[in-house]
XYZ file of C-alpha atoms in Angstrom:
252
model
C -31.033 -66.852 -46.573
C -32.379 -63.345 -45.863
C -33.181 -61.404 -49.061
C -34.731 -58.039 -49.834
C -38.346 -58.012 -50.944
C -37.257 -55.936 -54.064
C -35.072 -58.865 -55.088
C -37.966 -61.263 -54.617
C -40.255 -59.208 -56.671
C -37.609 -58.907 -59.495
C -36.977 -62.687 -59.484
C -40.696 -63.448 -59.658
C -41.267 -60.865 -62.410
C -38.320 -62.450 -64.451
C -39.658 -66.028 -63.959
C -41.008 -67.257 -67.269
C -41.942 -70.748 -66.201
C -45.556 -71.741 -65.945
C -45.379 -72.832 -62.232
C -43.132 -72.842 -59.144
C -43.150 -76.099 -57.182
C -41.472 -74.504 -54.163
C -40.791 -70.912 -53.198
C -39.102 -69.899 -49.949
C -38.720 -66.193 -48.825
C -36.916 -65.238 -45.657
C -36.382 -61.576 -44.743
C -36.185 -59.085 -41.886
C -37.902 -56.369 -43.897
C -41.214 -55.341 -42.449
C -42.664 -53.255 -45.277
C -46.272 -54.521 -45.515
C -46.762 -53.011 -49.020
C -43.639 -54.695 -50.400
C -44.634 -57.989 -48.830
C -48.231 -57.641 -50.396
C -46.638 -56.918 -53.788
C -44.350 -59.912 -53.518
C -47.254 -62.220 -52.520
C -49.437 -61.021 -55.397
C -46.699 -61.815 -57.906
C -46.219 -65.231 -56.334
C -49.915 -66.186 -56.172
C -50.493 -67.129 -59.791
C -47.116 -68.839 -60.117
C -46.923 -71.097 -57.059
C -48.395 -74.561 -57.749
C -46.690 -76.275 -54.799
C -45.371 -74.937 -51.454
C -44.807 -71.313 -50.330
C -42.852 -70.535 -47.244
C -42.996 -66.658 -46.584
C -41.130 -65.647 -43.408
C -40.618 -62.221 -42.005
C -38.549 -62.519 -38.838
C -40.054 -60.911 -35.745
C -38.425 -58.164 -33.699
C -38.043 -58.708 -30.050
C -38.672 -56.423 -27.115
C -35.411 -55.630 -25.224
C -37.337 -55.578 -21.971
C -38.425 -59.088 -20.830
C -42.077 -59.695 -19.845
C -42.623 -60.421 -16.158
C -43.274 -64.253 -16.612
C -42.576 -65.221 -20.128
C -39.295 -63.643 -21.262
C -38.900 -61.282 -24.171
C -41.891 -60.759 -26.471
C -42.068 -60.087 -30.089
C -42.958 -56.481 -31.052
C -46.250 -55.791 -32.760
C -45.555 -54.058 -36.092
C -47.675 -51.442 -37.736
C -49.217 -52.183 -41.149
C -51.206 -54.950 -42.821
C -50.114 -57.488 -45.356
C -52.824 -58.237 -47.831
C -52.782 -61.989 -48.650
C -53.991 -62.826 -52.134
C -55.798 -66.117 -52.985
C -53.400 -68.862 -53.942
C -55.580 -70.854 -56.228
C -52.959 -73.476 -57.232
C -50.754 -73.630 -54.041
C -50.770 -76.936 -52.056
C -49.132 -75.650 -48.814
C -48.738 -72.189 -47.381
C -46.459 -71.395 -44.470
C -46.694 -67.827 -43.336
C -44.581 -66.187 -40.652
C -45.318 -62.376 -40.587
C -43.318 -61.003 -37.612
C -46.528 -59.825 -36.029
C -47.510 -57.663 -39.006
C -51.186 -57.582 -39.481
C -52.706 -59.862 -42.213
C -55.829 -59.250 -44.280
C -57.237 -62.453 -45.695
C -58.855 -62.400 -49.210
C -62.517 -61.808 -49.225
C -63.076 -63.948 -52.352
C -61.486 -66.800 -54.213
C -60.959 -70.474 -53.574
C -57.727 -72.060 -52.401
C -58.636 -75.046 -54.676
C -55.507 -77.108 -54.155
C -54.412 -76.114 -50.651
C -53.841 -79.079 -48.210
C -51.821 -77.428 -45.515
C -52.000 -73.886 -44.091
C -49.781 -72.464 -41.180
C -49.673 -69.092 -39.650
C -47.029 -68.013 -36.994
C -46.348 -64.645 -35.485
C -49.425 -63.106 -37.213
C -51.643 -60.337 -36.102
C -55.078 -60.990 -37.492
C -57.056 -57.792 -38.305
C -60.622 -57.256 -37.493
C -61.468 -57.308 -41.165
C -60.529 -60.904 -41.749
C -62.521 -63.961 -40.937
C -60.089 -66.912 -40.623
C -62.805 -69.405 -40.033
C -64.530 -68.506 -43.314
C -61.444 -68.737 -45.305
C -60.391 -72.173 -43.999
C -63.895 -73.744 -44.145
C -64.830 -76.006 -47.068
C -66.306 -73.319 -49.292
C -62.933 -71.561 -49.669
C -60.497 -74.392 -48.844
C -62.234 -77.514 -50.175
C -59.386 -79.994 -49.671
C -57.568 -78.424 -46.695
C -56.305 -81.264 -44.340
C -54.055 -79.523 -41.867
C -54.412 -76.019 -40.169
C -51.871 -74.609 -37.719
C -52.075 -71.173 -36.001
C -49.297 -70.486 -33.461
C -48.059 -67.547 -31.551
C -50.439 -65.051 -33.070
C -52.794 -62.308 -31.906
C -56.380 -61.166 -32.309
C -58.055 -64.457 -33.085
C -61.029 -63.771 -30.868
C -63.723 -65.963 -32.495
C -63.120 -69.007 -34.833
C -65.839 -70.908 -36.468
C -64.796 -73.789 -38.902
C -67.123 -75.977 -41.015
C -64.864 -78.299 -42.828
C -65.462 -81.681 -44.677
C -61.769 -82.215 -45.308
C -59.721 -81.131 -42.291
C -57.841 -83.912 -40.502
C -55.576 -82.082 -38.214
C -55.924 -78.714 -36.315
C -53.326 -77.057 -34.054
C -54.068 -73.821 -32.198
C -51.464 -72.551 -29.737
C -50.535 -69.412 -27.950
C -53.150 -67.129 -29.277
C -52.069 -64.215 -26.985
C -55.026 -61.909 -27.249
C -57.272 -64.672 -25.804
C -59.834 -66.615 -27.831
C -63.423 -66.139 -26.860
C -65.382 -68.604 -28.973
C -64.273 -71.641 -30.882
C -66.678 -73.814 -32.963
C -65.598 -76.693 -35.180
C -67.743 -78.995 -37.236
C -65.398 -81.429 -38.941
C -66.526 -84.966 -39.529
C -63.157 -86.195 -40.727
C -61.005 -84.461 -38.022
C -58.660 -86.920 -36.281
C -56.379 -84.624 -34.276
C -57.252 -81.426 -32.373
C -54.471 -79.735 -30.415
C -55.374 -76.585 -28.449
C -52.810 -74.983 -26.154
C -52.951 -71.647 -24.335
C -55.693 -70.016 -26.378
C -58.552 -69.488 -23.971
C -55.974 -69.240 -21.157
C -54.868 -65.712 -22.084
C -58.466 -64.455 -21.715
C -59.352 -66.181 -18.584
C -56.183 -66.085 -16.500
C -54.080 -63.243 -17.911
C -56.745 -60.632 -18.555
C -56.684 -57.560 -16.288
C -60.170 -56.683 -17.239
C -62.788 -56.604 -14.392
C -65.313 -58.158 -16.886
C -65.408 -61.888 -16.577
C -65.932 -62.902 -20.202
C -66.402 -66.670 -20.174
C -65.029 -68.331 -23.343
C -67.069 -70.993 -25.152
C -65.987 -73.957 -27.312
C -68.045 -76.537 -29.153
C -66.426 -79.230 -31.287
C -68.353 -81.847 -33.268
C -65.746 -84.315 -34.699
C -66.980 -87.946 -34.897
C -63.653 -89.197 -36.248
C -61.558 -87.511 -33.609
C -58.822 -89.782 -32.196
C -56.287 -87.534 -30.436
C -57.317 -84.546 -28.337
C -54.657 -82.334 -26.721
C -56.186 -79.601 -24.487
C -53.619 -77.673 -22.521
C -55.878 -74.710 -21.657
C -58.641 -73.379 -19.572
C -61.466 -75.823 -19.282
C -64.978 -75.518 -17.811
C -67.187 -78.486 -18.661
C -70.211 -76.129 -18.874
C -68.552 -73.953 -21.390
C -66.445 -76.495 -23.445
C -68.454 -79.171 -25.251
C -67.336 -82.116 -27.320
C -69.897 -84.015 -29.519
C -69.603 -87.352 -31.295
C -66.121 -88.142 -30.103
C -66.783 -91.899 -29.347
C -63.571 -92.835 -31.319
C -61.272 -90.773 -29.041
C -58.273 -92.925 -28.027
C -55.695 -90.429 -26.870
C -56.150 -87.556 -24.409
C -53.404 -85.126 -23.293
C -54.287 -82.423 -20.859
C -53.010 -80.143 -18.056
C -56.078 -79.020 -16.204
C -57.569 -78.853 -12.727
C -60.777 -80.316 -14.321
C -58.908 -83.346 -15.749
C -61.574 -85.783 -14.519
C -64.378 -84.082 -16.392
C -62.423 -84.078 -19.692
C -61.094 -87.590 -19.115
C -64.663 -88.838 -19.019
C -64.553 -88.417 -22.815
C -62.496 -91.504 -23.291
C -64.156 -93.747 -20.673
């Protein structure tokens, strides 16, 4: 149900209970200051799952190949640290997001971003690594923009999904000894095949995941620029590449 952010803030301010096990917010409002205020009120109260959805606006003129595109919105939502939340599902309609520079998401096991525009001031990798998210098991980032470099050091992550990062990822580094599933789709692709720049900026990926079992790589792939280490347990490979033989060698 679509609600106003003022109503959300009023409900949170009136809530006298010690904790919320589940909070769902769905709105078309795109006021970043109001969204920030609502999230700040929710942060100390949510001790379970938060779903915060701002529906995207769509461009009336379709793109040449991919149909209508969501419209980038001005403004930045400042995400507070949710110290007690276990799951966060954030859809921000291509508003910008500023991640908290301090604080520990001590109970967070699942984190998902969709239709988010990451600002240059936020370091997603630092936030989702073990120091800030010590028990995070699942990370999803879909249909988002401005994730250019992502470095993750996690002792807890089991599952990572990255798809349709439209500005094009330049570097990806993952060190995750417990990681079982890595799903990468159309992240480097945007930089290597859709860029109109005359500068050939080769992306680079390095993944060390000795427990990795399932690898889905539907993306640009150059065996000299994409490296996988310690993946002897790999049992499932899904790919759509011209260099399939090079990547398939990982499971032989």
